[in-house]
Amino acid sequence: MSAVPEAVSVRPPAAAPSRYVPSHIAGNPARLTAQQRELIGRVAELGPRWAARAPRYDREASFPFDNYADLREAGLLGICVPREYGGFGADFETYALVAAEIGRWCGATALSFNMHVCSCMWSGFIADALDMTPAQRADHARIRALHYARIVGQGQVYAQPFSEGGAAAAGAAPWGTIAREVEGGYVIRGKKIFASLAGAADWYGVLCTLERPGAEGRGSRRDALYLAVPKDAPGLTVFGDWDPLGMRGTVSRNLAFEDVFVPHDARLMPEGLYFQAASRFPHMFATLSPTYMGIAQAAYDFTVQYLRAEVPGMPPVKRRMYPTKQIAVAEMRVKLEATRALFLQNARDARIDPDKDTRMRLYAAHYTIMESANDLCRLAIRTCGGQSMLKSLPLERLYRDSRCGSLMLPWTAELCLDRLGRECLYEAGERDEAIE
């Protein structure tokens, strides 16, 4: 009788334990352009090393020079430099998505990077959409080539010191920093506070008021002038301590300009053009919010990983089975997706001369992102419990960083509500009778 081999029971190999996969910063990346996917991918590859460095920069209140070396190596300093000048030529939406991905890994890097990129956007695609004479446009093309060569060719960094402690940064008054035209250029006198990248930037893009002969002290917002000052310019001083609640790695100390001379080629925009740009492209005043979209995503990601016991270096103790934790995470996800929807819509809305409805949606989006980021961090800390207070975990830093967003000019949370409420109820030129 022939032997019949016994059936062999073969078990399928055990499946690898599943792990949480964080969402793409755009939610569904299917509608992104090839360039957007590529640039976000570059940041995602660099991100883990930035997250590992973030606690040190926060603890020391020191600038993330190593992260900027990575940005330089990846070519990202030129993200919004037009293609004809050697950059990526990214539009507003692309920049916002990339900035949010940076914020997911290191808020201070994202926020300070925004100051650099703004110099490229003002002088790049925004300037291209403005009204200029042919002579102005030709001169601007010549001058911005000098600035872009420093960024793309030499890896130099531009800052954009904005605040002065008064109403100018909110767009309600002329800049207190004054520029006088002299032979060969301009002389600048004044002060900026909360100047991100102070002591770290190669150039400071200074917004000032051009004081014309015979009109001393009578300049208006239309006289705004945007000038690049080199870090080693005689008369430029970085001063003041920097020990804030959050966003400590931005190193936003103060700058003093004591009769600082710059040549005419220091202009980042032609004389008088900044006022036109600020009036016609309001989305530029919401470029801080992508950083906070990234922080919101990071807070949610950490919470899920913590409850699933997937945080590296932590004991494998799951906490996801408790209904209170599940409800809290559901609330966080709802808030995160609502915030992301407004963030994406706002980024895609950006254009010259937006209509009133778009402008009101911009105020609503900026407010929502700034406030929701902090609320998500609050929920994350409450949900993760006492461990989240420890500086060995990122949540307490994310919470402190997120609290700063609503306080930042030009559009604080209060200013957004003020503008939105007024524009909801009044059409252009409408006034009320005085109430007795």
Coordinates of C-alpha atoms in Angstrom, one line a residue:
M1 CA 0.0 0.0 0.0
S2 CA 1.5 3.3 -1.0
A3 CA 2.1 5.9 1.6
V4 CA 0.0 8.9 1.6
P5 CA 1.7 12.0 3.0
E6 CA -0.1 13.5 5.9
A7 CA -1.6 16.9 5.3
V8 CA 0.7 19.6 6.7
S9 CA -1.0 22.4 8.5
V10 CA 0.7 25.7 7.4
R11 CA -0.1 28.8 9.4
P12 CA 0.1 32.1 7.6
P13 CA 2.9 34.3 8.9
A14 CA 1.8 36.5 11.7
A15 CA 0.9 39.9 10.5
A16 CA 3.1 42.7 11.7
P17 CA 1.4 44.8 14.4
S18 CA -0.4 47.7 12.8
R19 CA 0.6 51.2 13.8
Y20 CA -1.0 54.6 13.5
V21 CA -0.1 56.3 10.3
P22 CA -0.5 60.1 10.6
S23 CA -2.6 62.0 8.1
H24 CA -1.0 63.9 5.2
I25 CA -0.9 67.6 6.1
A26 CA -3.4 68.2 3.3
G27 CA -5.7 65.4 4.5
N28 CA -6.2 63.8 1.1
P29 CA -3.1 64.5 -1.1
A30 CA -4.8 63.3 -4.3
R31 CA -5.5 66.8 -5.6
L32 CA -2.1 68.2 -4.9
T33 CA 0.3 69.1 -7.7
A34 CA 3.4 67.1 -8.4
Q35 CA 5.5 70.0 -7.0
Q36 CA 3.4 70.2 -3.8
R37 CA 3.8 66.5 -3.2
E38 CA 7.6 66.7 -3.8
L39 CA 8.2 69.7 -1.6
I40 CA 6.0 68.4 1.3
G41 CA 7.9 65.1 0.9
R42 CA 11.2 66.8 1.3
V43 CA 10.1 68.3 4.6
A44 CA 8.6 65.0 5.8
E45 CA 12.0 63.4 5.3
L46 CA 13.7 66.1 7.3
G47 CA 11.0 66.4 9.9
P48 CA 12.0 63.7 12.4
R49 CA 15.5 65.2 12.9
W50 CA 13.9 68.6 13.5
A51 CA 11.5 67.1 16.1
A52 CA 14.5 65.5 17.8
R53 CA 16.3 68.9 18.0
A54 CA 13.2 71.0 19.0
P55 CA 13.5 70.4 22.8
R56 CA 17.0 71.7 22.8
Y57 CA 16.1 74.9 20.9
D58 CA 13.2 75.4 23.2
R59 CA 15.1 74.8 26.4
E60 CA 18.0 77.1 25.3
A61 CA 15.8 79.7 23.5
S62 CA 18.5 79.2 20.7
F63 CA 18.0 79.5 17.0
P64 CA 17.7 76.3 14.9
F65 CA 20.7 76.8 12.8
D66 CA 21.0 73.1 12.0
N67 CA 17.4 73.0 10.7
Y68 CA 18.2 75.9 8.4
A69 CA 21.3 74.1 7.2
D70 CA 18.9 71.3 6.2
L71 CA 16.5 73.8 4.5
R72 CA 19.5 75.2 2.6
E73 CA 20.7 71.8 1.5
A74 CA 17.2 70.8 0.3
G75 CA 16.9 74.0 -1.7
L76 CA 13.9 75.1 0.3
L77 CA 15.2 78.6 1.0
G78 CA 14.2 79.4 -2.6
I79 CA 10.8 77.9 -2.4
C80 CA 9.0 81.1 -3.5
V81 CA 11.8 82.5 -5.6
P82 CA 10.5 82.7 -9.2
R83 CA 11.8 79.9 -11.5
E84 CA 13.6 82.3 -13.7
Y85 CA 15.8 83.3 -10.8
G86 CA 16.6 79.7 -9.9
G87 CA 13.9 79.0 -7.3
F88 CA 10.9 76.6 -7.1
G89 CA 8.5 79.4 -8.0
A90 CA 5.9 78.1 -5.5
D91 CA 2.6 79.9 -5.2
F92 CA 0.8 80.8 -2.0
E93 CA -1.0 77.5 -1.6
T94 CA 2.1 75.5 -2.1
Y95 CA 4.0 77.5 0.5
A96 CA 1.2 77.3 3.0
L97 CA 1.1 73.5 2.7
V98 CA 4.9 73.2 3.1
A99 CA 5.0 75.6 6.0
A100 CA 2.3 73.6 7.8
E101 CA 4.4 70.4 7.3
I102 CA 7.4 72.2 8.8
G103 CA 5.2 73.3 11.7
R104 CA 4.3 69.7 12.4
W105 CA 7.9 69.0 13.3
C106 CA 9.2 72.2 14.7
G107 CA 7.0 75.3 15.3
A108 CA 9.9 77.7 15.8
T109 CA 11.5 76.7 12.5
A110 CA 8.3 77.1 10.6
L111 CA 7.5 80.5 12.1
S112 CA 10.9 82.0 11.5
F113 CA 11.1 80.4 8.0
N114 CA 7.9 82.3 7.2
M115 CA 9.7 85.6 7.8
H116 CA 12.3 84.6 5.2
V117 CA 9.8 83.4 2.6
C118 CA 7.6 86.5 3.0
S119 CA 10.5 88.6 1.5
C120 CA 10.4 86.3 -1.6
M121 CA 6.6 86.4 -1.9
W122 CA 6.3 90.2 -1.6
S123 CA 9.0 90.8 -4.1
G124 CA 8.0 87.8 -6.3
F125 CA 4.5 86.7 -7.4
I126 CA 2.8 89.5 -5.5
A127 CA 4.9 92.3 -7.0
D128 CA 4.3 90.7 -10.4
A129 CA 0.5 91.2 -10.0
L130 CA 0.8 94.9 -8.9
D131 CA 0.4 98.0 -11.1
M132 CA 3.8 99.4 -12.0
T133 CA 5.2 101.6 -14.8
P134 CA 7.5 99.8 -17.3
A135 CA 10.5 101.6 -15.7
Q136 CA 9.5 100.4 -12.2
R137 CA 9.0 96.8 -13.4
A138 CA 12.4 96.8 -15.1
D139 CA 14.2 98.2 -12.2
H140 CA 12.5 95.8 -9.8
A141 CA 13.5 92.9 -11.9
R142 CA 17.1 94.0 -11.9
I143 CA 17.2 94.6 -8.1
R144 CA 15.3 91.4 -7.1
A145 CA 17.8 89.4 -9.1
L146 CA 20.4 90.6 -6.6
H147 CA 18.4 89.5 -3.6
Y148 CA 17.4 86.1 -5.1
A149 CA 21.0 85.4 -6.1
R150 CA 22.0 85.7 -2.4
I151 CA 19.2 83.3 -1.4
V152 CA 19.5 80.7 -4.2
G153 CA 23.2 81.0 -4.9
Q154 CA 24.6 81.7 -1.5
G155 CA 22.0 80.2 0.8
Q156 CA 21.5 83.5 2.6
V157 CA 18.5 84.1 4.9
Y158 CA 16.2 87.2 4.9
A159 CA 14.1 88.2 8.0
Q160 CA 11.1 90.5 8.0
P161 CA 11.1 92.5 11.3
F162 CA 7.6 93.9 11.5
S163 CA 6.5 95.0 14.9
E164 CA 7.3 98.3 16.6
G165 CA 5.0 98.3 19.6
G166 CA 2.4 100.5 18.0
A167 CA -0.4 100.5 15.5
A168 CA 1.8 100.3 12.4
A169 CA 2.1 96.5 12.5
A170 CA -1.7 96.2 12.5
G171 CA -1.9 98.4 9.4
A172 CA -3.5 101.3 11.2
A173 CA -0.6 103.8 11.2
P174 CA 2.6 104.6 9.2
W175 CA 5.8 102.8 10.3
G176 CA 7.7 104.6 13.0
T177 CA 11.0 103.5 11.5
I178 CA 12.0 106.3 9.1
A179 CA 14.1 106.2 5.9
R180 CA 15.5 109.4 4.4
E181 CA 16.7 109.4 0.8
V182 CA 20.3 110.6 0.5
E183 CA 22.9 110.4 -2.3
G184 CA 23.3 106.8 -3.4
G185 CA 20.5 105.4 -1.2
Y186 CA 18.7 105.7 2.1
V187 CA 19.5 106.3 5.8
I188 CA 17.3 104.4 8.3
R189 CA 16.5 105.3 11.9
G190 CA 14.2 103.4 14.2
K191 CA 13.5 100.3 16.1
K192 CA 11.8 96.9 15.6
I193 CA 10.7 94.5 18.4
F194 CA 9.9 90.8 18.3
A195 CA 12.2 90.6 15.3
S196 CA 12.4 86.8 14.5
L197 CA 15.8 85.6 13.4
A198 CA 17.5 88.5 15.2
G199 CA 21.2 87.8 15.1
A200 CA 20.6 84.8 12.8
A201 CA 19.5 86.3 9.5
D202 CA 21.9 87.6 6.8
W203 CA 19.5 90.4 5.8
Y204 CA 16.6 92.2 7.6
G205 CA 13.8 93.3 5.3
V206 CA 12.8 96.4 7.1
L207 CA 9.5 98.2 6.6
C208 CA 9.8 101.9 7.2
T209 CA 8.2 105.2 6.2
L210 CA 10.0 107.2 3.5
E211 CA 10.3 110.7 4.9
R212 CA 10.3 113.2 2.1
P213 CA 12.1 116.6 2.3
G214 CA 9.8 119.2 3.8
A215 CA 7.3 116.6 5.0
E216 CA 9.1 115.4 8.1
G217 CA 6.8 113.7 10.5
R218 CA 3.9 113.8 8.0
G219 CA 4.4 110.5 6.2
S220 CA 1.5 108.2 5.5
R221 CA 1.1 104.5 5.0
R222 CA 1.4 105.1 1.3
D223 CA 5.0 106.1 1.9
A224 CA 5.9 102.7 3.1
L225 CA 9.3 101.5 1.9
Y226 CA 10.7 97.9 2.1
L227 CA 14.5 97.8 2.4
A228 CA 17.0 95.0 3.0
V229 CA 19.6 95.8 5.6
P230 CA 22.7 93.5 5.9
K231 CA 23.4 92.0 9.3
D232 CA 26.8 93.8 9.6
A233 CA 25.6 97.2 8.5
P234 CA 27.1 100.0 10.7
G235 CA 24.5 101.4 13.1
L236 CA 22.5 98.1 13.3
T237 CA 22.3 96.6 16.8
V238 CA 20.6 93.5 18.1
F239 CA 19.6 94.0 21.7
G240 CA 17.4 92.7 24.5
D241 CA 16.7 89.5 26.3
W242 CA 14.7 86.6 24.9
D243 CA 13.0 84.3 27.4
P244 CA 9.4 84.0 26.3
L245 CA 6.6 81.5 27.0
G246 CA 6.8 79.8 23.6
M247 CA 8.2 79.9 20.1
R248 CA 11.5 80.3 21.9
G249 CA 13.6 79.1 19.0
T250 CA 12.6 82.1 16.8
V251 CA 15.0 84.3 18.9
S252 CA 12.8 87.4 18.3
R253 CA 15.0 90.0 20.0
N254 CA 15.0 93.7 19.2
L255 CA 16.7 95.7 16.4
A256 CA 17.9 99.3 16.5
F257 CA 18.8 101.3 13.4
E258 CA 20.9 104.3 14.1
D259 CA 21.5 106.1 10.8
V260 CA 22.0 102.9 8.9
F261 CA 22.9 103.5 5.3
V262 CA 21.7 101.2 2.5
P263 CA 22.0 101.7 -1.3
H264 CA 19.0 102.1 -3.6
D265 CA 19.5 98.5 -4.6
A266 CA 18.4 97.5 -1.1
R267 CA 14.8 98.0 -2.1
L268 CA 12.7 94.8 -2.0
M269 CA 9.9 96.6 -3.7
P270 CA 9.7 99.9 -5.6
E271 CA 8.9 103.0 -3.5
G272 CA 5.2 103.1 -2.6
L273 CA 4.5 99.6 -3.9
Y274 CA 4.3 97.9 -0.5
F275 CA 1.1 99.9 0.4
Q276 CA -0.5 98.7 -2.8
A277 CA 0.5 95.1 -2.1
A278 CA -0.7 95.2 1.5
S279 CA -4.1 96.6 0.3
R280 CA -4.6 94.2 -2.5
F281 CA -3.2 90.9 -1.2
P282 CA -4.5 90.5 2.4
H283 CA -3.7 86.8 2.5
M284 CA -0.1 87.8 3.2
F285 CA -1.1 88.9 6.7
A286 CA -2.2 85.3 7.5
T287 CA 1.1 83.6 6.6
L288 CA 1.7 82.8 10.3
S289 CA -1.3 80.4 10.4
P290 CA 0.2 77.5 8.5
T291 CA 2.7 77.0 11.3
Y292 CA -0.2 76.6 13.7
M293 CA -2.0 74.2 11.4
G294 CA 1.1 72.0 11.7
I295 CA 1.2 72.3 15.5
A296 CA -2.5 71.2 15.6
Q297 CA -1.7 68.2 13.5
A298 CA 1.3 67.3 15.7
A299 CA -0.8 67.5 18.9
Y300 CA -3.4 65.1 17.5
D301 CA -0.8 62.7 16.2
F302 CA 1.0 62.5 19.5
T303 CA -2.2 61.9 21.4
V304 CA -3.2 59.0 19.2
Q305 CA 0.3 57.5 19.4
Y306 CA 0.3 57.9 23.2
L307 CA -3.0 56.3 23.7
R308 CA -2.0 53.4 21.4
A309 CA 1.3 53.0 23.3
E310 CA 3.3 53.8 20.2
V311 CA 5.5 56.7 21.5
P312 CA 9.1 55.6 21.3
G313 CA 10.8 55.1 24.6
M314 CA 7.5 54.9 26.5
P315 CA 6.2 51.8 28.3
P316 CA 3.8 49.7 26.1
V317 CA 0.8 50.6 28.2
K318 CA -2.3 51.2 26.0
R319 CA -4.9 53.7 27.2
R320 CA -7.2 53.6 24.2
M321 CA -9.9 51.3 25.6
Y322 CA -11.4 53.9 27.9
P323 CA -14.5 55.6 26.6
T324 CA -13.5 59.0 27.9
K325 CA -10.3 58.8 25.9
Q326 CA -12.1 57.7 22.8
I327 CA -14.6 60.6 23.1
A328 CA -11.8 63.1 23.6
V329 CA -9.9 61.9 20.5
A330 CA -13.1 62.1 18.5
E331 CA -13.6 65.7 19.6
M332 CA -10.0 66.4 18.6
R333 CA -10.4 64.9 15.2
V334 CA -13.6 66.8 14.5
K335 CA -11.8 70.1 15.4
L336 CA -8.7 69.2 13.4
E337 CA -10.6 68.4 10.3
A338 CA -12.8 71.5 10.5
T339 CA -9.6 73.6 11.0
R340 CA -7.9 71.8 8.1
A341 CA -10.9 72.5 5.8
L342 CA -10.7 76.2 6.4
F343 CA -6.9 76.2 6.1
L344 CA -7.0 74.5 2.7
Q345 CA -9.8 76.7 1.4
N346 CA -8.1 79.9 2.6
A347 CA -4.8 78.8 1.0
R348 CA -6.5 78.1 -2.3
D349 CA -8.4 81.4 -2.2
A350 CA -5.3 83.6 -2.1
R351 CA -5.2 86.0 -4.9
I352 CA -4.8 89.7 -5.8
D353 CA -8.0 91.8 -5.1
P354 CA -10.1 89.1 -3.3
D355 CA -13.8 89.9 -3.0
K356 CA -15.4 90.7 0.3
D357 CA -16.7 87.2 1.0
T358 CA -13.2 85.8 0.4
R359 CA -11.7 88.4 2.7
M360 CA -14.1 87.6 5.5
R361 CA -13.4 83.9 5.1
L362 CA -9.7 84.8 5.4
Y363 CA -10.4 86.4 8.8
A364 CA -12.4 83.4 9.9
A365 CA -9.7 81.0 8.8
H366 CA -6.9 82.8 10.5
Y367 CA -8.8 83.1 13.7
T368 CA -9.9 79.5 13.7
I369 CA -6.5 78.1 13.0
M370 CA -4.8 80.1 15.7
E371 CA -7.4 79.4 18.4
S372 CA -8.0 75.7 17.4
A373 CA -4.3 74.9 17.5
N374 CA -4.2 75.9 21.2
D375 CA -7.5 74.2 21.9
L376 CA -6.3 70.9 20.4
C377 CA -3.1 71.1 22.5
R378 CA -5.3 71.8 25.6
L379 CA -7.4 68.7 24.8
A380 CA -4.3 66.7 24.1
I381 CA -2.8 67.5 27.5
R382 CA -6.0 66.8 29.3
T383 CA -6.5 63.5 27.5
C384 CA -2.9 62.2 27.8
G385 CA -2.8 63.2 31.5
G386 CA 0.0 63.9 33.9
Q387 CA 2.8 62.5 31.7
S388 CA 2.1 65.3 29.2
M389 CA 3.3 67.9 31.6
L390 CA 6.9 66.5 31.4
K391 CA 9.4 68.2 29.2
S392 CA 10.6 64.8 28.0
L393 CA 7.4 64.8 25.9
P394 CA 6.5 67.4 23.3
L395 CA 2.9 68.3 24.3
E396 CA 3.8 71.0 26.9
R397 CA 6.0 72.7 24.3
L398 CA 3.3 72.4 21.6
Y399 CA 0.9 73.9 24.1
R400 CA 3.2 76.9 24.8
D401 CA 4.0 77.4 21.2
S402 CA 0.3 77.2 20.2
R403 CA -0.7 79.8 22.8
C404 CA 1.4 82.4 21.0
G405 CA -0.4 82.4 17.7
S406 CA -3.4 84.4 18.6
L407 CA -1.2 87.2 20.1
M408 CA 0.8 87.9 16.9
L409 CA 0.5 90.9 14.8
P410 CA -0.5 91.9 12.2
W411 CA -3.7 89.9 12.8
T412 CA -4.2 88.9 16.4
A413 CA -7.4 86.9 17.3
E414 CA -9.0 90.1 18.6
L415 CA -8.3 92.0 15.4
C416 CA -9.7 89.2 13.3
L417 CA -12.9 89.3 15.2
D418 CA -13.1 93.1 15.1
R419 CA -12.6 93.2 11.3
L420 CA -14.9 90.3 10.7
G421 CA -17.7 91.6 12.8
R422 CA -17.5 95.1 11.2
E423 CA -17.4 93.8 7.6
C424 CA -20.2 91.3 8.3
L425 CA -22.5 94.2 9.2
Y426 CA -21.3 97.1 7.1
E427 CA -20.9 97.6 3.4
A428 CA -18.2 99.9 2.0
G429 CA -18.9 103.5 2.9
E430 CA -21.8 102.8 5.3
R431 CA -21.9 104.8 8.5
D432 CA -24.4 105.0 11.4
E433 CA -26.0 108.1 12.8
A434 CA -24.6 109.2 16.1
I435 CA -26.5 107.8 19.0
E436 CA -27.6 110.4 21.5

